[in-house]
Coordinates of C-alpha atoms and ligand atoms in Angstrom, one line a residue:
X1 CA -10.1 4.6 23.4
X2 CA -10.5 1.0 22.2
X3 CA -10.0 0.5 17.7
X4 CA -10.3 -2.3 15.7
X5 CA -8.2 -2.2 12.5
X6 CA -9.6 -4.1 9.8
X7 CA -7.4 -5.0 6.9
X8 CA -6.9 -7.3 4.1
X9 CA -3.5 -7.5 4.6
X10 CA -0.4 -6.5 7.0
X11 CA 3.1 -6.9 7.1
X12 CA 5.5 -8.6 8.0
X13 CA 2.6 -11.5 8.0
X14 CA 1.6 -11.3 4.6
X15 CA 1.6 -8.2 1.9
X16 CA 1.2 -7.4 -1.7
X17 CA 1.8 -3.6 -1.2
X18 CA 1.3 -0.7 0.6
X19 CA -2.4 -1.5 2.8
X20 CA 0.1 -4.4 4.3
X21 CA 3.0 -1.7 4.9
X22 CA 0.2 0.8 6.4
X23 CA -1.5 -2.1 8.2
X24 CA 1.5 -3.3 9.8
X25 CA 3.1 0.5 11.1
X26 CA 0.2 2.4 12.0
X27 CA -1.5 0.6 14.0
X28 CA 2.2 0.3 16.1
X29 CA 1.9 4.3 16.5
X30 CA -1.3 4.4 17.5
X31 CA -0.4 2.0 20.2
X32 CA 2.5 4.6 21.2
X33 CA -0.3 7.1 21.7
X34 CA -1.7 5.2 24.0
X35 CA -4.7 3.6 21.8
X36 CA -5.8 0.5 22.3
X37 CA -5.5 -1.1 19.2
X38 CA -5.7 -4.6 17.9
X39 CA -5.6 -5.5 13.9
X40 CA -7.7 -8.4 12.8
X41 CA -6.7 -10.1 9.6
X42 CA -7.5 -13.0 7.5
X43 CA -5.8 -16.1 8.5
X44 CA -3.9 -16.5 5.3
X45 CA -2.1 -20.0 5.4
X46 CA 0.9 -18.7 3.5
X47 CA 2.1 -16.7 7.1
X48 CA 5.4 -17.7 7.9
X49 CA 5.3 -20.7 10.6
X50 CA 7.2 -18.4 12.8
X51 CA 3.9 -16.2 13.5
X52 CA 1.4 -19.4 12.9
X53 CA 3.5 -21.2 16.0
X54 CA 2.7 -18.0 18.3
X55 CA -1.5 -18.0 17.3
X56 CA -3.2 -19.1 20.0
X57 CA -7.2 -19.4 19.6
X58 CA -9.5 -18.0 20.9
X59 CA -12.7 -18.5 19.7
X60 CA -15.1 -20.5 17.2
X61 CA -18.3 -20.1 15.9
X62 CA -20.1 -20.2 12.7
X63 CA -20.7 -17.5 10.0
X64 CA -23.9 -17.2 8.1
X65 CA -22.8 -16.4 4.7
X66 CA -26.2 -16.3 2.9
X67 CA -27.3 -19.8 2.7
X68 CA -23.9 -21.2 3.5
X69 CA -22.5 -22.1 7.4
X70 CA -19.3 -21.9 7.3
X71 CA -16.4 -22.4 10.7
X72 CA -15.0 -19.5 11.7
X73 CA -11.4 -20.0 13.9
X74 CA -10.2 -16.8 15.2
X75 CA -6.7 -17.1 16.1
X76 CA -4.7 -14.6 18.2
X77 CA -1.1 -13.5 18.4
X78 CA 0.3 -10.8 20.5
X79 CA 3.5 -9.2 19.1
X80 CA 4.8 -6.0 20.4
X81 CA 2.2 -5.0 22.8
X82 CA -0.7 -5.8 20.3
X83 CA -3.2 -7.9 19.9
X84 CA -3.6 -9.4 16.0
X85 CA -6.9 -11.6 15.7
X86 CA -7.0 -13.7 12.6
X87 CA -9.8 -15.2 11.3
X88 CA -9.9 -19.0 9.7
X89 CA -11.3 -20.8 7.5
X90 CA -9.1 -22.8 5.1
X91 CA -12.1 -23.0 2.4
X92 CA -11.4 -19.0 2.1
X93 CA -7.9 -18.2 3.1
X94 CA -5.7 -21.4 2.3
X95 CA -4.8 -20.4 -1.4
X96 CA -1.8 -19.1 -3.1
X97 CA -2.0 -16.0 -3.3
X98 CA -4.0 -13.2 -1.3
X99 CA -6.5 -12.1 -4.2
X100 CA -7.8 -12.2 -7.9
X101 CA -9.9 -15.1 -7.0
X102 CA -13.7 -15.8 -8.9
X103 CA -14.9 -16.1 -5.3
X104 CA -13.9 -12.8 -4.0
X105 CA -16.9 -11.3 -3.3
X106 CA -17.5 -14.5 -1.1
X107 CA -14.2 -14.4 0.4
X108 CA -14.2 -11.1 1.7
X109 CA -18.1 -11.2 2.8
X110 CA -17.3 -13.7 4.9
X111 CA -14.4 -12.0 6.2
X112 CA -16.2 -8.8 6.7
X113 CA -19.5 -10.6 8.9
X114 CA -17.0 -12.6 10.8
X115 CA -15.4 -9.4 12.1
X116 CA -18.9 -8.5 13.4
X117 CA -19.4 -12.3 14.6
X118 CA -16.2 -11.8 16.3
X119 CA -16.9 -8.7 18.7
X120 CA -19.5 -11.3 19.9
X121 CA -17.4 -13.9 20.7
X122 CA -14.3 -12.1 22.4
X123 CA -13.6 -9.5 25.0
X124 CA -12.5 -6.5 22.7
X125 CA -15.1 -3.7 22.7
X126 CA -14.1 -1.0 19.9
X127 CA -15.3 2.2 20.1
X128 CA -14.2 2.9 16.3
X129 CA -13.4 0.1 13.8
X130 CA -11.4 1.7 11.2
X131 CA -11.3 -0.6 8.2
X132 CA -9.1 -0.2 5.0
X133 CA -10.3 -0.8 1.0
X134 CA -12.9 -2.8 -0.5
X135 CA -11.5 -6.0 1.7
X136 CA -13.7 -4.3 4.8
X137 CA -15.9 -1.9 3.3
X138 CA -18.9 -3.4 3.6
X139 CA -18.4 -3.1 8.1
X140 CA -19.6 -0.1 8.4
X141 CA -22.8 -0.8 5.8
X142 CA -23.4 -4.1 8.0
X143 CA -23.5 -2.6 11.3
X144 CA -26.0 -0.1 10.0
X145 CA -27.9 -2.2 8.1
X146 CA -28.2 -5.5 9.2
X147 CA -26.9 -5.3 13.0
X148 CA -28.9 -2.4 13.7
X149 CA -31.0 -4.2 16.3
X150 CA -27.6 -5.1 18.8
X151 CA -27.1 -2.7 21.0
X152 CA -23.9 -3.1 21.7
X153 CA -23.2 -2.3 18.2
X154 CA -25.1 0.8 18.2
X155 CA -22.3 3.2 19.4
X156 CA -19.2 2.1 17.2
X157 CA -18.2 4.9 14.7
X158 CA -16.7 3.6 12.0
X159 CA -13.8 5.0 9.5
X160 CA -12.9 4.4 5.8
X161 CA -9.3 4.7 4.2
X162 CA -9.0 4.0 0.6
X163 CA -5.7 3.4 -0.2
X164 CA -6.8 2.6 -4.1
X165 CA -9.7 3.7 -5.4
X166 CA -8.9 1.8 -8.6
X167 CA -9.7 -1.8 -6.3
X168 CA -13.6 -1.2 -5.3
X169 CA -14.9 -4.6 -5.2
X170 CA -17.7 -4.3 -7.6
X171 CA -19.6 -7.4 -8.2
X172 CA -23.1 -8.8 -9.3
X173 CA -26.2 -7.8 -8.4
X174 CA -28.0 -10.6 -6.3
X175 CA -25.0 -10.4 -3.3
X176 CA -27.3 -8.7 -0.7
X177 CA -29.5 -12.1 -0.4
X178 CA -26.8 -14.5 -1.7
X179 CA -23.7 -13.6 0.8
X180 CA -25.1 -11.2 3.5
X181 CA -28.3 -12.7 3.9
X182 CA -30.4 -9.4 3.4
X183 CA -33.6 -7.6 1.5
X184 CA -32.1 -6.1 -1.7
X185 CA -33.5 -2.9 -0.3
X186 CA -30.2 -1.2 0.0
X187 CA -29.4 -2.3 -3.9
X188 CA -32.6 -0.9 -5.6
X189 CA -32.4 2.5 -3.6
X190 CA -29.1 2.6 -4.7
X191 CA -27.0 2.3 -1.4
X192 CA -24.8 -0.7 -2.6
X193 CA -25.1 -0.1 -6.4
X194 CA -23.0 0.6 -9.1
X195 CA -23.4 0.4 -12.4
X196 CA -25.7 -2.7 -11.6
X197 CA -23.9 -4.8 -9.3
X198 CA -23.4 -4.5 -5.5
X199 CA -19.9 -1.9 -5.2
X200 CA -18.5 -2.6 -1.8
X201 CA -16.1 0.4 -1.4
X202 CA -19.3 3.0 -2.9
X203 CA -21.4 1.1 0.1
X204 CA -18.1 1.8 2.6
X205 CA -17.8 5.8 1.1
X206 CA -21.7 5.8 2.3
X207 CA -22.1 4.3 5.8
X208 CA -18.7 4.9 7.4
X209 CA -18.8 7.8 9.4
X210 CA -15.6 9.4 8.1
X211 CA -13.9 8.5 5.0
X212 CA -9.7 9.5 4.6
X213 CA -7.4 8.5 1.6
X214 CA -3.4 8.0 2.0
X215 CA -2.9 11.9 0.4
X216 CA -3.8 15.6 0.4
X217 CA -3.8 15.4 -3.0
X218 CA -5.2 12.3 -4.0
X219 CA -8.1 13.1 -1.9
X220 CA -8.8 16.0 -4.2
X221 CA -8.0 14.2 -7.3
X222 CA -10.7 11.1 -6.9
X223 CA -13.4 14.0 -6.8
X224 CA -12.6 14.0 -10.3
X225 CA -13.9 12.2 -13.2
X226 CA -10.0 11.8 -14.5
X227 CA -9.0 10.0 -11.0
X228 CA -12.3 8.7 -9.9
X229 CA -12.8 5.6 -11.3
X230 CA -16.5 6.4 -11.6
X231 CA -17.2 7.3 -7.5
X232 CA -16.1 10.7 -8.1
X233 CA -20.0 11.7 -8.0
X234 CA -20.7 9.4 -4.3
X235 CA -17.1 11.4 -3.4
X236 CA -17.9 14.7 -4.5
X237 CA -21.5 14.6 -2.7
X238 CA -19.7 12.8 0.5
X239 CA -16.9 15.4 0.6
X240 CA -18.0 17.1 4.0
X241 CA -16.6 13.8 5.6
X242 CA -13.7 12.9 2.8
X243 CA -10.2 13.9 4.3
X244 CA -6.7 13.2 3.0
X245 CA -3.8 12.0 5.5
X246 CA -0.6 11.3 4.1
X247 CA 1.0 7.8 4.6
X248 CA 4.2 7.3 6.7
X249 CA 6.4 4.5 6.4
X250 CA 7.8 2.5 9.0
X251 CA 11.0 4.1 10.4
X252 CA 12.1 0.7 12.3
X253 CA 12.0 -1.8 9.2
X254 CA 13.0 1.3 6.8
X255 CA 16.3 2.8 8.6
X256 CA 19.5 2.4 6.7
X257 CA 21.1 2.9 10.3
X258 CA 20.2 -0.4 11.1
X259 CA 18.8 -2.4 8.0
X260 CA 20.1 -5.8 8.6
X261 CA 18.8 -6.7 4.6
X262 CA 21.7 -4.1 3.4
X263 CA 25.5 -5.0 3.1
X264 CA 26.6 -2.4 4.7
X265 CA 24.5 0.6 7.1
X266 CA 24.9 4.5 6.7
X267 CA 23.8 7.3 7.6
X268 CA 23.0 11.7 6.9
X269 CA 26.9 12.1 8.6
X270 CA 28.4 8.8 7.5
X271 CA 26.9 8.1 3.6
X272 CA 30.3 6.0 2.6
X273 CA 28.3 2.9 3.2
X274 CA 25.7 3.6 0.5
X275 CA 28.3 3.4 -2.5
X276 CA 29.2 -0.5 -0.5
X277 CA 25.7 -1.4 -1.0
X278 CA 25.6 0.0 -4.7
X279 CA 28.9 -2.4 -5.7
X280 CA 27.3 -5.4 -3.9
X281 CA 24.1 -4.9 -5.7
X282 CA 26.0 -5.2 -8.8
X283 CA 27.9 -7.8 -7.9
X284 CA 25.3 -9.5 -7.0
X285 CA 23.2 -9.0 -10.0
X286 CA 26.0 -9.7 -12.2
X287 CA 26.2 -6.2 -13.9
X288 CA 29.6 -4.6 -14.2
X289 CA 30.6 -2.9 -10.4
X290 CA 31.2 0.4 -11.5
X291 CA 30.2 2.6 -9.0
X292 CA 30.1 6.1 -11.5
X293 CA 27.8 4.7 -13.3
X294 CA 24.5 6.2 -12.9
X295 CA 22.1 3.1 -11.3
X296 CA 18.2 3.6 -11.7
X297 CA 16.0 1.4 -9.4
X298 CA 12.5 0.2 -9.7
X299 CA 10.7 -1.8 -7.0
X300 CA 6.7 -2.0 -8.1
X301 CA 3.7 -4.1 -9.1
X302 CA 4.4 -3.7 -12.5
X303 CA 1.0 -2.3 -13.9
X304 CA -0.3 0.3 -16.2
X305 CA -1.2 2.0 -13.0
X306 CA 2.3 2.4 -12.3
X307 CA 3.6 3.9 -15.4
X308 CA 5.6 1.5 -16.9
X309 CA 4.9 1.3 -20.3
X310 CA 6.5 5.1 -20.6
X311 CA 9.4 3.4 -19.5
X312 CA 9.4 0.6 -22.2
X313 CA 8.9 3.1 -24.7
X314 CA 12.1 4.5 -24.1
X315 CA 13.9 2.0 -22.6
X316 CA 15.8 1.1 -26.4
X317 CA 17.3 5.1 -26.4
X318 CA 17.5 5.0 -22.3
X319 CA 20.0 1.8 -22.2
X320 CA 22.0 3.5 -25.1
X321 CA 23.3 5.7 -22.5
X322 CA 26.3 4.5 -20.1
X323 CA 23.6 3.8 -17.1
X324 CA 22.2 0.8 -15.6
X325 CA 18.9 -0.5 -14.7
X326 CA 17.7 -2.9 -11.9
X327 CA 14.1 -3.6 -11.9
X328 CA 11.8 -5.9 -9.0
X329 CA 8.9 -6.6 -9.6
X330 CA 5.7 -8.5 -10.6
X331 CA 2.3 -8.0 -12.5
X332 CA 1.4 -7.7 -15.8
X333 CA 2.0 -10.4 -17.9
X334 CA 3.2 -8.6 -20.9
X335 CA 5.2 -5.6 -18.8
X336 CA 7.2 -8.8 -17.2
X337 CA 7.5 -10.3 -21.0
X338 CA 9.0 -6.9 -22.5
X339 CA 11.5 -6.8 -19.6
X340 CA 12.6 -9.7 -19.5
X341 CA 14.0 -9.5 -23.5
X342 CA 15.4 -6.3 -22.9
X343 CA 17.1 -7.9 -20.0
X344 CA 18.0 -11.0 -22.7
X345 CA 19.1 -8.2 -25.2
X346 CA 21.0 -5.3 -22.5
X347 CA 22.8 -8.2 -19.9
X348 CA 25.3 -5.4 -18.7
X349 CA 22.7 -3.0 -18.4
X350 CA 19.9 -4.1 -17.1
X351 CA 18.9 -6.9 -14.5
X352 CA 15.4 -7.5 -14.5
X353 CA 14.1 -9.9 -11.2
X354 CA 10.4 -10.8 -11.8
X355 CA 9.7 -11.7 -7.8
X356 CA 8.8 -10.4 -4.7
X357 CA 12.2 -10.5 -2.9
X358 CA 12.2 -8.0 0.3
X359 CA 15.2 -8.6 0.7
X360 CA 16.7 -7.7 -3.2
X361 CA 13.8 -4.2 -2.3
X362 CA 15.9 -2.9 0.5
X363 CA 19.3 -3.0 -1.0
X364 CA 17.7 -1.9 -4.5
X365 CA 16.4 1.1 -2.1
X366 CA 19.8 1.1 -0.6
X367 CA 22.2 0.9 -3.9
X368 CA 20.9 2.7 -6.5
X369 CA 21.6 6.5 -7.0
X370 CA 18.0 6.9 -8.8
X371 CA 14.6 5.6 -8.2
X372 CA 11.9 5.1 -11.2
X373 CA 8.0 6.2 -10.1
X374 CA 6.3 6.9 -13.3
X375 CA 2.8 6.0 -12.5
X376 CA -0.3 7.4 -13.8
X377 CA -2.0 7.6 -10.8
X378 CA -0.9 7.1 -7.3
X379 CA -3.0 7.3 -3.8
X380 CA -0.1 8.3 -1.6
X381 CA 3.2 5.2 -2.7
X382 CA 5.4 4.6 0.1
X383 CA 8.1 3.6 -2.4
X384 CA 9.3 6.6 -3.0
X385 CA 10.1 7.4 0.6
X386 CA 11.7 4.4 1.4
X387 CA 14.1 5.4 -1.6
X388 CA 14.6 9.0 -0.1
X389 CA 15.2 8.2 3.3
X390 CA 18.2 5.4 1.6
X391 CA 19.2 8.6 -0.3
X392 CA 18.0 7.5 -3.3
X393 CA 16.5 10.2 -5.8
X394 CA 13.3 9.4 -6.9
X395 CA 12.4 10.8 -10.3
X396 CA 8.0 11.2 -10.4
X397 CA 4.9 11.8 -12.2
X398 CA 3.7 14.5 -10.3
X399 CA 0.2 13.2 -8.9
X400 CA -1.5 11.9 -5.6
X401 CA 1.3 11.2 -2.6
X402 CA 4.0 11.4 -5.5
X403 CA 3.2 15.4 -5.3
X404 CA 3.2 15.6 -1.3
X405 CA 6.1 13.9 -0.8
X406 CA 8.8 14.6 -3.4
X407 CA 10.0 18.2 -3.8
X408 CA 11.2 18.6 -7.4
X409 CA 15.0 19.9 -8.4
X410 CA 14.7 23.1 -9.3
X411 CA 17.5 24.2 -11.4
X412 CA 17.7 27.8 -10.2
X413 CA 17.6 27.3 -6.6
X414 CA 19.5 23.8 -6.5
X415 CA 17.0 22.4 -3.9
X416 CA 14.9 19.6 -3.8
X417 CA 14.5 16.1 -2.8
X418 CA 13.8 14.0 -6.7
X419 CA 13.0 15.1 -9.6
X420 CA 9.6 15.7 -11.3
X421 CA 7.2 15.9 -14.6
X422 CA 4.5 17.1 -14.8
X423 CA 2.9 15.5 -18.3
X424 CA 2.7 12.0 -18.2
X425 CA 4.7 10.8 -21.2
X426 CA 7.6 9.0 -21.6
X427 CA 9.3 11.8 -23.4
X428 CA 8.7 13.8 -20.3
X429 CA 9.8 10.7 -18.2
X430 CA 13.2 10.6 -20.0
X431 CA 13.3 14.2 -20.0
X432 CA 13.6 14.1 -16.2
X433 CA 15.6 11.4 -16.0
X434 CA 18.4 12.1 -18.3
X435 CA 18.3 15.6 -16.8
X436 CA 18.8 13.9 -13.3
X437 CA 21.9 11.9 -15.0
X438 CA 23.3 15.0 -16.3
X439 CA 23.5 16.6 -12.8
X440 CA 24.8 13.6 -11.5
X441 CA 27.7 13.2 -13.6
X442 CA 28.5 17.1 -14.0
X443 CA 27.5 18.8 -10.1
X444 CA 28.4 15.8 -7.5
X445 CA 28.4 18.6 -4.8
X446 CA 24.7 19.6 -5.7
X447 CA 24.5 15.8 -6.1
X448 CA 25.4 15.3 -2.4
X449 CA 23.1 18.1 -1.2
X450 CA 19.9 16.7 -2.9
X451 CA 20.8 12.5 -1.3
X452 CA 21.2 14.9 1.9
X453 CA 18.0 16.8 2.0
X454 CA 16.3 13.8 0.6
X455 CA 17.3 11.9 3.8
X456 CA 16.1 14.5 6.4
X457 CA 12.9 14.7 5.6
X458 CA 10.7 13.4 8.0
X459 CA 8.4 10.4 6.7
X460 CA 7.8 8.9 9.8
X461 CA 4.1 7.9 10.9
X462 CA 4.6 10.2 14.2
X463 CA 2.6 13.3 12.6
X464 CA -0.3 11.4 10.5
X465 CA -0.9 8.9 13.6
X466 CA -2.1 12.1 15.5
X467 CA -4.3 13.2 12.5
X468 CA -5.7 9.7 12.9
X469 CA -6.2 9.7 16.6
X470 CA -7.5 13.4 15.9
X471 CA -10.1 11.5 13.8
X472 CA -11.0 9.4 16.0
X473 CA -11.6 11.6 18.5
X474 CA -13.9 13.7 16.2
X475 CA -16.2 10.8 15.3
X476 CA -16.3 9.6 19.5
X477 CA -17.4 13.2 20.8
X478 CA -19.7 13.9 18.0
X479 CA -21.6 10.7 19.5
Ligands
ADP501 P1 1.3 -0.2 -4.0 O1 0.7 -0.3 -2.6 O2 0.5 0.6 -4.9 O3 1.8 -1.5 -4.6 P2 3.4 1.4 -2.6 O4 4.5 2.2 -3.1 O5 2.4 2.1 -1.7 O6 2.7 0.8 -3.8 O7 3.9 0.2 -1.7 C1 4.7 -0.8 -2.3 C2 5.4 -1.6 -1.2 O8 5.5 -2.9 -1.7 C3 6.7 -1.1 -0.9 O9 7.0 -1.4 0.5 C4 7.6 -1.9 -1.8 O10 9.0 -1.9 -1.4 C5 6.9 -3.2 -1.8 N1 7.1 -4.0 -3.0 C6 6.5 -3.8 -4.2 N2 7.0 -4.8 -5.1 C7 7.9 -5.5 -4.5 C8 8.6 -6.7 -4.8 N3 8.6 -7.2 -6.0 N4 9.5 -7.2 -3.9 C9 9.5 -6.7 -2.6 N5 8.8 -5.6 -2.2 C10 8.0 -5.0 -3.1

């Protein structure tokens, strides 16, 4: 079975979040399973020369967006066994950063028809292109729609992952003719449409022949008009081929066995190391090196999406307490403004690092005894299982993947894996947490038993891979 994975994004060559974790492990299992995969990508000018010196190309043609011909490069690297075709044009990807351009629509039309240009011009046949968000959405609504006619188009199946249903690339009205060259048919019967503009993941949820998100739950949730972000109608009527799979993370980059970003590896039978990597992320952060203190991490965009203003709220009574804070992170102009005075105002407390460091991530993961994941809503978060298998307790709202993957302390039967609230407010959020600090400073052997359990559970990709490949399967037979 040949699949094309189709995504914005993918580490390590570029990432904002978790499509470019997901992007960058799953296609790797897959591989294992003995699928042959290869991941085509935008040719973002920001990858590290290190992958750019390995890109060899292999093809070049030009792409019809609308009115516009514009070059199209596609550049290939093989790393591990798999084939990663990029796609080029400086015009489009040479910029700063990955998205939240005025030309996005443009960008990622272009990207989208020059995957389909592609297949043309290179030897890959997929049976299944399985593409990821907004980014791609439109694939699956272009084969049907405007590549009809070529037959060797005819028999790919296509699948749909949202991994944020809160990103749907929804845009103006005229962008059938203007960027894919088309009737505006499929906008005035109301296949692209959205609240009148052209939605590119409502067109995806439509055409693709199965649609998954990153979660059991969260797959329930956007059904609903509190989660849905106004598709929970197209979702709800689409259920019979809506599924939820939960997200792995990847067990190679994310093993505090082997972690070369960490001072100092450990492991379930050895966890000495883990209080090393606490001191040296003080030390290095310039906050006391105590290591009773209780440390809370946070490693997030830092958006309304992820919860943070419950924890400014009560940040003032939080950093009162003898605890400290470390916080990385970007986003939101004004959640980066109000931590950065309270890092001016708490300097023993709290150190606040407005970047994207991956390095400072995995020995935040690594160091700290508790791990901040407030948010309002969240499609599966891989963050919180990176912290759990570093034996780091994460305290949760308890939505989406946040539900699926951390099992809340409960006091009677001292088990769990984090802690959890239910109501999302920050007095519940501090609730929890100072809860969690209690039993930390009173019940270290409990303590121990929750970093333990937290650490054996089994977030690896090996189980949702096989759901995927089960997928795939599905689509292929049904013919
Ligand atoms: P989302 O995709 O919504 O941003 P996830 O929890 O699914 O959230 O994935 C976030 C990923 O991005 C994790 O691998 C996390 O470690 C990483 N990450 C987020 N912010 C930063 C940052 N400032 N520096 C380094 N890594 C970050």
């Amino acid at each position: 079975m040949k699949v094309l994975f189709a995504s914005a994004e993918c580490a390590p060559f570029f990432k904002t979040g978790g499509l470019g974790d997901v992007a960058g492990a799953l296609p790797k299992e897959l591989a294992k399973k003995g699928i042959n995969i290869a991941v085509v990508l935008p040719y973002f000018t920001k990858m590290p020369d290190i992958y750019k010196i390995q890109c060899e190309e292999v093809a070049t043609f030009s792409v019809e967006v609308g009115w516009r011909h514009q070059y199209c490069g596609v550049k290939r690297l093989i790393l591990k066994g798999i084939s990663y075709y990029f796609i080029d044009n400086l015009y489009y990807f040479d910029r700063e950063q990955l998205y939240g351009y005025e030309d996005d629509a443009e960008r990622f039309a272009f990207f989208s028809l020059a995957i389909i240009k592609m297949l043309e011009n290179i030897e890959f046949r997929p049976d299944v292109i399985h593409v990821n968000d907004f980014h791609t959405a439109m694939v699956p609504f272009l084969l049907k729609e405007k590549y009809q006619a070529v037959e060797n188009f005819r028999a790919i199946k296509t699948v749909l992952t949202i991994h944020n249903i809160e990103f749907q690339g929804a845009y103006s009205k005229d962008l059938l003719p203007d960027l894919f060259g088309m009737g505006s048919e499929r906008f005035n019967d109301g296949a692209t449409r959205f609240r009148d503009g052209v939605n590119y993941l409502k067109a995806g949820i439509l055409y693709a022949d199965r649609v998954n998100t990153v979660s059991p739950t969260y797959a329930e949730e956007i059904k609903t008009a509190e989660f849905g972000f106004g598709l929970d109608g197209i979702l709800r009527l689409e259920q019979g081929k809506l599924s939820g799979i939960l997200n792995g993370i990847d067990y190679e980059m994310n093993d505090p066995e082997t972690d070369q970003l960490i001072l100092e590896n450990f492991s379930l039978n050895d966890l000495s190391g883990k209080q090393k990597n606490k001191q040296a992320l003080q030390k290095k952060l310039n906050l006391p090196v105590r290591t009773e203190v209780p440390l809370v991490g946070i490693v997030s965009r830092l958006t309304f999406q992820k919860g943070f203003h419950l924890v400014l709220d009560e940040l003032t009574n939080f950093l009162e307490q003898d605890v400290q804070l470390v916080l990385l992170g970007t986003g939101d102009p004004g959640i980066e403004h109000s931590f950065r005075s309270f890092g001016e105002r708490y300097p023993d407390k709290i150190s606040v690092n407005i970047k994207f460091d991956v390095s400072l991530a995995q020995l935040i993961y690594a160091g700290a005894d508790l791990f901040w994941m407030p948010s309002a809503t969240e499609p599966c978060g891989l963050s919180q299982m990176i912290a759990m298998r570093y034996g780091t307790l994460p305290i949760v709202h308890e939505v989406g993947g946040l539900k699926d993957t951390v099992l809340p302390y409960d006091l009677t039967t001292k088990t769990g894996t984090g802690f959890g609230f239910s109501e999302f407010s920050s007095y519940s959020l501090m609730y929890s947490t100072l809860s969690a600090i209690d039993l930390y400073r009173k019940d270290q052997q409990t303590w121990q038993q929750l970093i333990k359990n937290a650490m054996k559970k089994d977030f690896s990709w090996e189980k949702s891979s096989q759901v995927y490949l089960d997928l795939y399967k599905e689509i292929i037979q049904v013919g």
